[in-house]
Every structure is written in structure tokens, then in C-alpha cells.
PDB file of C-alpha atoms in Angstrom:
ATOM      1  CA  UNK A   1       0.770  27.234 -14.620  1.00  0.00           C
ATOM      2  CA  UNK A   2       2.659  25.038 -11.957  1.00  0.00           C
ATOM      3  CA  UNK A   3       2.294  21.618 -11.067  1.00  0.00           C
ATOM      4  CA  UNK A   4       1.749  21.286  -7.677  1.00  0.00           C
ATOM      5  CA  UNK A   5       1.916  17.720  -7.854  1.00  0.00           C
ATOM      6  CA  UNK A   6       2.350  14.867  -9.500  1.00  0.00           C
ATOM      7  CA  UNK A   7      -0.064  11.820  -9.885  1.00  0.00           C
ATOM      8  CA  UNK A   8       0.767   9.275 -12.214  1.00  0.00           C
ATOM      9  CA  UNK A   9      -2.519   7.265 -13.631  1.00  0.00           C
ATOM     10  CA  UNK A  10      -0.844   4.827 -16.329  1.00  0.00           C
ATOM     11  CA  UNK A  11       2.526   3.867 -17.827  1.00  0.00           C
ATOM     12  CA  UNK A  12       1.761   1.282 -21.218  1.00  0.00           C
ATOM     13  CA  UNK A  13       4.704   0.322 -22.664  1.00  0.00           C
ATOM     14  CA  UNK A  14       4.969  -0.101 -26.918  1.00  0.00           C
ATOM     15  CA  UNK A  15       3.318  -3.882 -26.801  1.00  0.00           C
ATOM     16  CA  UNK A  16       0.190  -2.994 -24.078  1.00  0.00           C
ATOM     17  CA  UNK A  17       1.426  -3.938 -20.817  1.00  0.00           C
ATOM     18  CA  UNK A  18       0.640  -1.453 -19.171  1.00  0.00           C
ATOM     19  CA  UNK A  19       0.703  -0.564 -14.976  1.00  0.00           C
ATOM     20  CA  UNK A  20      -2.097   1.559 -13.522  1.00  0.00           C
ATOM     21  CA  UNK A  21      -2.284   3.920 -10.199  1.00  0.00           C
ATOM     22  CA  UNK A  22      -5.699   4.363  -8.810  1.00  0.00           C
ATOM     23  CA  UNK A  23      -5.430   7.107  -5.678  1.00  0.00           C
ATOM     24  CA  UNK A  24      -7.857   7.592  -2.683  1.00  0.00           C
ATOM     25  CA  UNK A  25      -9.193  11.179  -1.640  1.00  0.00           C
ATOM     26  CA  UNK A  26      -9.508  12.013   1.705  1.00  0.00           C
ATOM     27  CA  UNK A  27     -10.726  15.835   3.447  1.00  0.00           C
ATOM     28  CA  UNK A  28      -8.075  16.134   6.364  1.00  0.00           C
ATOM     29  CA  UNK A  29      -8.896  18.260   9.468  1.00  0.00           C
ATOM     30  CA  UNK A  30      -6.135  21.275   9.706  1.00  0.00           C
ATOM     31  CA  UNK A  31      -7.919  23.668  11.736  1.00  0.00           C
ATOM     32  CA  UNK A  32     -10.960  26.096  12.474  1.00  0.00           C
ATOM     33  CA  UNK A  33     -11.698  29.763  12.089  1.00  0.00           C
ATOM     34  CA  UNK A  34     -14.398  30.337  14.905  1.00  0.00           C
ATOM     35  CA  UNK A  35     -16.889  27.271  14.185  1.00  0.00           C
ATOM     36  CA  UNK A  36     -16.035  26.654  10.606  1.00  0.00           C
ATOM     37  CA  UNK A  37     -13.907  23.459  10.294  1.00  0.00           C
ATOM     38  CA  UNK A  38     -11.037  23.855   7.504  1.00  0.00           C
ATOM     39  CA  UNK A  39     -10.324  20.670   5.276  1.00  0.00           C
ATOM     40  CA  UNK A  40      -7.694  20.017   2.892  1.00  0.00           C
ATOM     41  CA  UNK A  41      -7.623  17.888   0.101  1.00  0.00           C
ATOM     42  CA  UNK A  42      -5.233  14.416   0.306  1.00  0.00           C
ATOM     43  CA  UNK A  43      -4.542  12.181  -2.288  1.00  0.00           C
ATOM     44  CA  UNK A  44      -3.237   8.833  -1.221  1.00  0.00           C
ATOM     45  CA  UNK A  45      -2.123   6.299  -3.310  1.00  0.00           C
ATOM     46  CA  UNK A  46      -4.674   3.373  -3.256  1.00  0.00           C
ATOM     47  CA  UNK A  47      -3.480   0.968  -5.801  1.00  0.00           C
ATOM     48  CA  UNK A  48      -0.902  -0.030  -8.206  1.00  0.00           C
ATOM     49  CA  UNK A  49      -2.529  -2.671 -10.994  1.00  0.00           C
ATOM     50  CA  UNK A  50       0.055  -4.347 -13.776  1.00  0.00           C
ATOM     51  CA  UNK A  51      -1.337  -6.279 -16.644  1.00  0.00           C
ATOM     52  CA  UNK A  52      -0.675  -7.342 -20.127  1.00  0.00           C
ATOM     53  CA  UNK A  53      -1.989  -6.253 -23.172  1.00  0.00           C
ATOM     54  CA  UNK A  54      -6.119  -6.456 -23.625  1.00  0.00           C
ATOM     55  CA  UNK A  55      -6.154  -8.238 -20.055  1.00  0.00           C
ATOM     56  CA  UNK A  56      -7.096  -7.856 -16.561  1.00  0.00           C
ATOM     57  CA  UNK A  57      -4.419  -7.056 -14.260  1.00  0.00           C
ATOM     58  CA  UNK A  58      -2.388  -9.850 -13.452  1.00  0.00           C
ATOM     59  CA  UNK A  59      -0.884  -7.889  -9.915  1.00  0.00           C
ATOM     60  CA  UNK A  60      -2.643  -5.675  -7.751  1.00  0.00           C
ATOM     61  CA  UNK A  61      -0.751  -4.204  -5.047  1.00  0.00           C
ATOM     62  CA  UNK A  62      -3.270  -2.638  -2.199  1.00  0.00           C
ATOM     63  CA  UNK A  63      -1.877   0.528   0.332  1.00  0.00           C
ATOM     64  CA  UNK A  64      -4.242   0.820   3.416  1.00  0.00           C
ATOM     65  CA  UNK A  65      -3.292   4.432   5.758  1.00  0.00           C
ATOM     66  CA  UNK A  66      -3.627   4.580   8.946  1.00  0.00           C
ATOM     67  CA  UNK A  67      -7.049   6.303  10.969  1.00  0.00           C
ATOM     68  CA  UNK A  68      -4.913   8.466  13.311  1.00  0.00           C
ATOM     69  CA  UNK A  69      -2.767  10.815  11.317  1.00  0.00           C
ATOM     70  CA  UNK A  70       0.936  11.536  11.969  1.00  0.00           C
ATOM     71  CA  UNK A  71       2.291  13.208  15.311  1.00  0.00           C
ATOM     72  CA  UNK A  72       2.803  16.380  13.816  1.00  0.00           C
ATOM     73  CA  UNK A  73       0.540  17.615  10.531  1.00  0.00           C
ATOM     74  CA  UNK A  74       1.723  18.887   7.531  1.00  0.00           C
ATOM     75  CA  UNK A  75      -0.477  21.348   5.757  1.00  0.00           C
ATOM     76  CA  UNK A  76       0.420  23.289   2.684  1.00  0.00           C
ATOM     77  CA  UNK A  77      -1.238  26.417   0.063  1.00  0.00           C
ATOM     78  CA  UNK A  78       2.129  27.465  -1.364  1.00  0.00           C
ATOM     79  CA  UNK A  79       0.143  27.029  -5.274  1.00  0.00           C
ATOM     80  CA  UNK A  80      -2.791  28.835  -3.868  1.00  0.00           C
ATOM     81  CA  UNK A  81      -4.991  25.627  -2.768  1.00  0.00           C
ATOM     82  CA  UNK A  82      -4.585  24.033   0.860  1.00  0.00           C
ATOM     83  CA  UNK A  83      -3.221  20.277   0.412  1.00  0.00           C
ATOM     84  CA  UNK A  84      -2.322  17.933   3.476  1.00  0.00           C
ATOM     85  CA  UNK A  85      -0.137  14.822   3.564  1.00  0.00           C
ATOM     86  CA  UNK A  86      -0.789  13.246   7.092  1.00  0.00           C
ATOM     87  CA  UNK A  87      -1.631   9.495   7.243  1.00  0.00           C
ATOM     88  CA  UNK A  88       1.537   7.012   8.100  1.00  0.00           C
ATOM     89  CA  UNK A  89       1.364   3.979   5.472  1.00  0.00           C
ATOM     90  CA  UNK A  90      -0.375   0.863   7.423  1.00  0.00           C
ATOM     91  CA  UNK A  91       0.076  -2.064   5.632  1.00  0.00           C
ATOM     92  CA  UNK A  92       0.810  -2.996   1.514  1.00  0.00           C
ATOM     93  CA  UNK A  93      -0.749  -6.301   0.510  1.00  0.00           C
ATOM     94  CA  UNK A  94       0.339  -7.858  -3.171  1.00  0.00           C
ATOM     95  CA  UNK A  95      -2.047 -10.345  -5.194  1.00  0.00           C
ATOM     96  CA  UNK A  96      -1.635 -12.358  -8.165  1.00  0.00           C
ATOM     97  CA  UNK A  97      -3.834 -13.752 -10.177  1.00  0.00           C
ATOM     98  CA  UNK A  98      -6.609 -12.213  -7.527  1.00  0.00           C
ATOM     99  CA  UNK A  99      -4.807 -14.299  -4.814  1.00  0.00           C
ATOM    100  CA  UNK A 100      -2.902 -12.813  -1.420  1.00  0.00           C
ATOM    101  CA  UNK A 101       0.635 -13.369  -2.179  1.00  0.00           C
ATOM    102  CA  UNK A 102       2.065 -11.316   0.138  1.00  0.00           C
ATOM    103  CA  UNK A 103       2.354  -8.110   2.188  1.00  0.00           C
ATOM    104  CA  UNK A 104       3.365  -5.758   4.308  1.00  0.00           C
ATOM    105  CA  UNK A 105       2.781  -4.219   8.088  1.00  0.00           C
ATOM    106  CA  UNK A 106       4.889  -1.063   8.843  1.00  0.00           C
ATOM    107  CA  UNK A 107       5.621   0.069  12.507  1.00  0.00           C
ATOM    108  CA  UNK A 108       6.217   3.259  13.987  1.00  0.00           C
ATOM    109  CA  UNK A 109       7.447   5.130  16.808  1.00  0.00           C
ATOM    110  CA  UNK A 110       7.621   8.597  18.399  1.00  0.00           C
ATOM    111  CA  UNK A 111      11.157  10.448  17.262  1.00  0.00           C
ATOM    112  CA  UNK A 112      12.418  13.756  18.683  1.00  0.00           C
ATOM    113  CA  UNK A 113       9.954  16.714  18.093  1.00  0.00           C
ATOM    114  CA  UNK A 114       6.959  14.031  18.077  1.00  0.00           C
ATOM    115  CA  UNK A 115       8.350  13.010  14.165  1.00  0.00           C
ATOM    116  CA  UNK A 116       6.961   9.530  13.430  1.00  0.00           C
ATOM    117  CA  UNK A 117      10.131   7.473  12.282  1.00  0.00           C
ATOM    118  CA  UNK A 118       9.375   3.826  10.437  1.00  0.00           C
ATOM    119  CA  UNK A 119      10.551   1.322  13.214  1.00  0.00           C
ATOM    120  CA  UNK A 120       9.602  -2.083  11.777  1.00  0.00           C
ATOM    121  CA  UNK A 121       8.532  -3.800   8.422  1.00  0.00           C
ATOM    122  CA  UNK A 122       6.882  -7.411   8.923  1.00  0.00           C
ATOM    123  CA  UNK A 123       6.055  -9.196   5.794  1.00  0.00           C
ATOM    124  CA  UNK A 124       3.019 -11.651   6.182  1.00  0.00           C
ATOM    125  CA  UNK A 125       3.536 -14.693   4.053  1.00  0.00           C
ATOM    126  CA  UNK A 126       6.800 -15.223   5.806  1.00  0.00           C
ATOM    127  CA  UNK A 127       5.466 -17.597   8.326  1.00  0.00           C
ATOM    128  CA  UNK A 128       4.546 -20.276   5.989  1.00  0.00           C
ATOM    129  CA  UNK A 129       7.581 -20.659   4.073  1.00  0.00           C
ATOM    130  CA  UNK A 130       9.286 -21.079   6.901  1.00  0.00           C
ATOM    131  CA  UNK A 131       6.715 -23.295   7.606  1.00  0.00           C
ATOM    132  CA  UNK A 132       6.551 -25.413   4.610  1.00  0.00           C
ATOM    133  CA  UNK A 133      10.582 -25.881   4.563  1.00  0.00           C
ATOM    134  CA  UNK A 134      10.017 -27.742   8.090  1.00  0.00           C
ATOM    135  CA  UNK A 135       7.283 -29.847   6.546  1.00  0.00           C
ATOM    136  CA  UNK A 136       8.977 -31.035   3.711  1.00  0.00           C
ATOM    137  CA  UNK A 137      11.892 -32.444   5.851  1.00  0.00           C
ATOM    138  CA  UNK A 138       9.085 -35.063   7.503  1.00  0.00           C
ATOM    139  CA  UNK A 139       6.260 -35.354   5.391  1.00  0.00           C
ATOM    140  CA  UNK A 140       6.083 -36.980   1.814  1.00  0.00           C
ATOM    141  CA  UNK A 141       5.874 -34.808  -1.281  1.00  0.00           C
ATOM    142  CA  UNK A 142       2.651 -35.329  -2.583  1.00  0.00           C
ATOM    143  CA  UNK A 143       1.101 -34.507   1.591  1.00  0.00           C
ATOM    144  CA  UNK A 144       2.776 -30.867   1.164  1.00  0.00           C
ATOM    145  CA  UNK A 145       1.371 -30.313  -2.603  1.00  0.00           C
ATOM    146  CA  UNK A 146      -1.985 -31.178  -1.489  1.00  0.00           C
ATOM    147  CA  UNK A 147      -1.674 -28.699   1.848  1.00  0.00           C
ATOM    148  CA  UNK A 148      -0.687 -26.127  -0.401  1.00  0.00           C
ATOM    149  CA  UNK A 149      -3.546 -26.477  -2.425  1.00  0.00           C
ATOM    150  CA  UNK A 150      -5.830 -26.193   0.329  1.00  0.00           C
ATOM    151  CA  UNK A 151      -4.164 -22.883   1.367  1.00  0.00           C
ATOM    152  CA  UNK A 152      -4.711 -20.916  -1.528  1.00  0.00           C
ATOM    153  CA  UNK A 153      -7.171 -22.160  -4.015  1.00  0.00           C
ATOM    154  CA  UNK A 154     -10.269 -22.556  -1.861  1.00  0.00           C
TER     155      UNK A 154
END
């Protein structure tokens, strides 16, 4: 027996912490005999959770694919079962404490042979630091704690 791949579900370390991997399964169009449509089976990593001992998870980190699938598909039965790997990562978004913290949009564009190479990361979140360091130059202290406030804990 062969592993044809590997999918990692929990790492707890000796005191409980522990971080957990929760995947997604899609059925992937990668072709047709006559009128039957053939589907393979994709596994794409949903979620990454951390936590401490005998608690909730303290981070979640959320991975959304794409709906289109890469310019060229990907298909595989070299262990005997037909497996595809074809949606581009679309954005990562990180809470704490079950509140946005930060994230992630990735970019792409078309490379030679209609590849899909990563052309831009934006992190959201960004913005409002930037944001907040112009504030505090002309607005008193106590004006900025309150506005943050407001921003996340409504």
C-alpha cells in the first residue's frame, strides 16, 4: 500500500494545544466518454484551527478557491484512482478570537503555455493601519481607542 497523498487532520503537542486541518471535497470535471461525464475527486484545504488545551480554537485561518479552475487541468490515476488539483487559491482570511484580523487576496495572470503564475498578494487589514497612524498624529488618544472599538467589537 502507497500513499497517494497526504492530509494532515491534527498536530497536539505534549500539553493539548493542538492545530486542526479541516479539507473541502469537490468532484472536478476532466472529461467525457460519449455522454458520461468523468469526475475526479479534489481535496482542498478549507481550514486551519489552533487552540489550547480543552478550548475552542483561538485562530481560524479560512482558504476560499476560485469557481473557474486553472488554465490548464491537471488530472492524475497513477495509484489507480483519478484525483484532480485545479482551483487557483482566492483569498486566505485569519480570525482571532472569532474576529477578522486579517487576510489575503491572490492575483493571477496568464504565463507561457496558458500556466497561471501568482501575480499579486493584497493583504486586507492594511488600509486601516495605515489609516489609524494618520489619525493618531491629529486626533486625541482616547477619540482613536473609542474608533477602534467601534470597528471590531460590534
Amino acid at each position: 500500500t502507497v500513499a497517494a497523498e497526504w492530509h494532515l487532520s491534527r498536530i497536539e503537542e505534549i500539553h493539548g494545544d493542538y492545530v486542526e486541518y479541516k479539507y473541502r471535497e469537490d468532484r472536478e470535471p476532466v472529461g467525457s466518454y460519449g455522454t458520461v461525464q468523468i469526475t475526479a475527486k479534489a481535496l482542498y484545504l478549507d481550514s486551519v484551527m489552533a487552540g489550547n488545551a480543552n478550548d475552542a480554537p483561538h485562530t481560524v485561518v479560512r482558504l476560499v478557491n476560485r469557481k473557474e479552475p486553472k488554465g490548464i487541468s491537471r488530472n492524475d490515476a497513477r495509484y489507480g484512482f483519478l484525483v484532480s488539483n485545479n482551483a487557483l487559491l482566492d483569498s486566505v482570511s485569519i480570525y482571532f478570537e472569532g474576529k477578522f484580523l486579517r487576510g489575503y487576496t491572490f492575483a493571477y495572470k496568464q504565463g507561457k503555455f496558458y500556466t497561471d503564475l501568482l501575480e499579486k498578494i493584497t493583504q486586507i487589514g492594511i488600509i486601516l493601519i495605515l489609516s489609524i497612524q494618520t489619525l493618531a498624529k491629529h486626533a486625541p488618544q482616547h477619540k482613536i481607542s473609542n474608533f477602534l472599538t467601534s470597528l471590531f467589537f460590534k
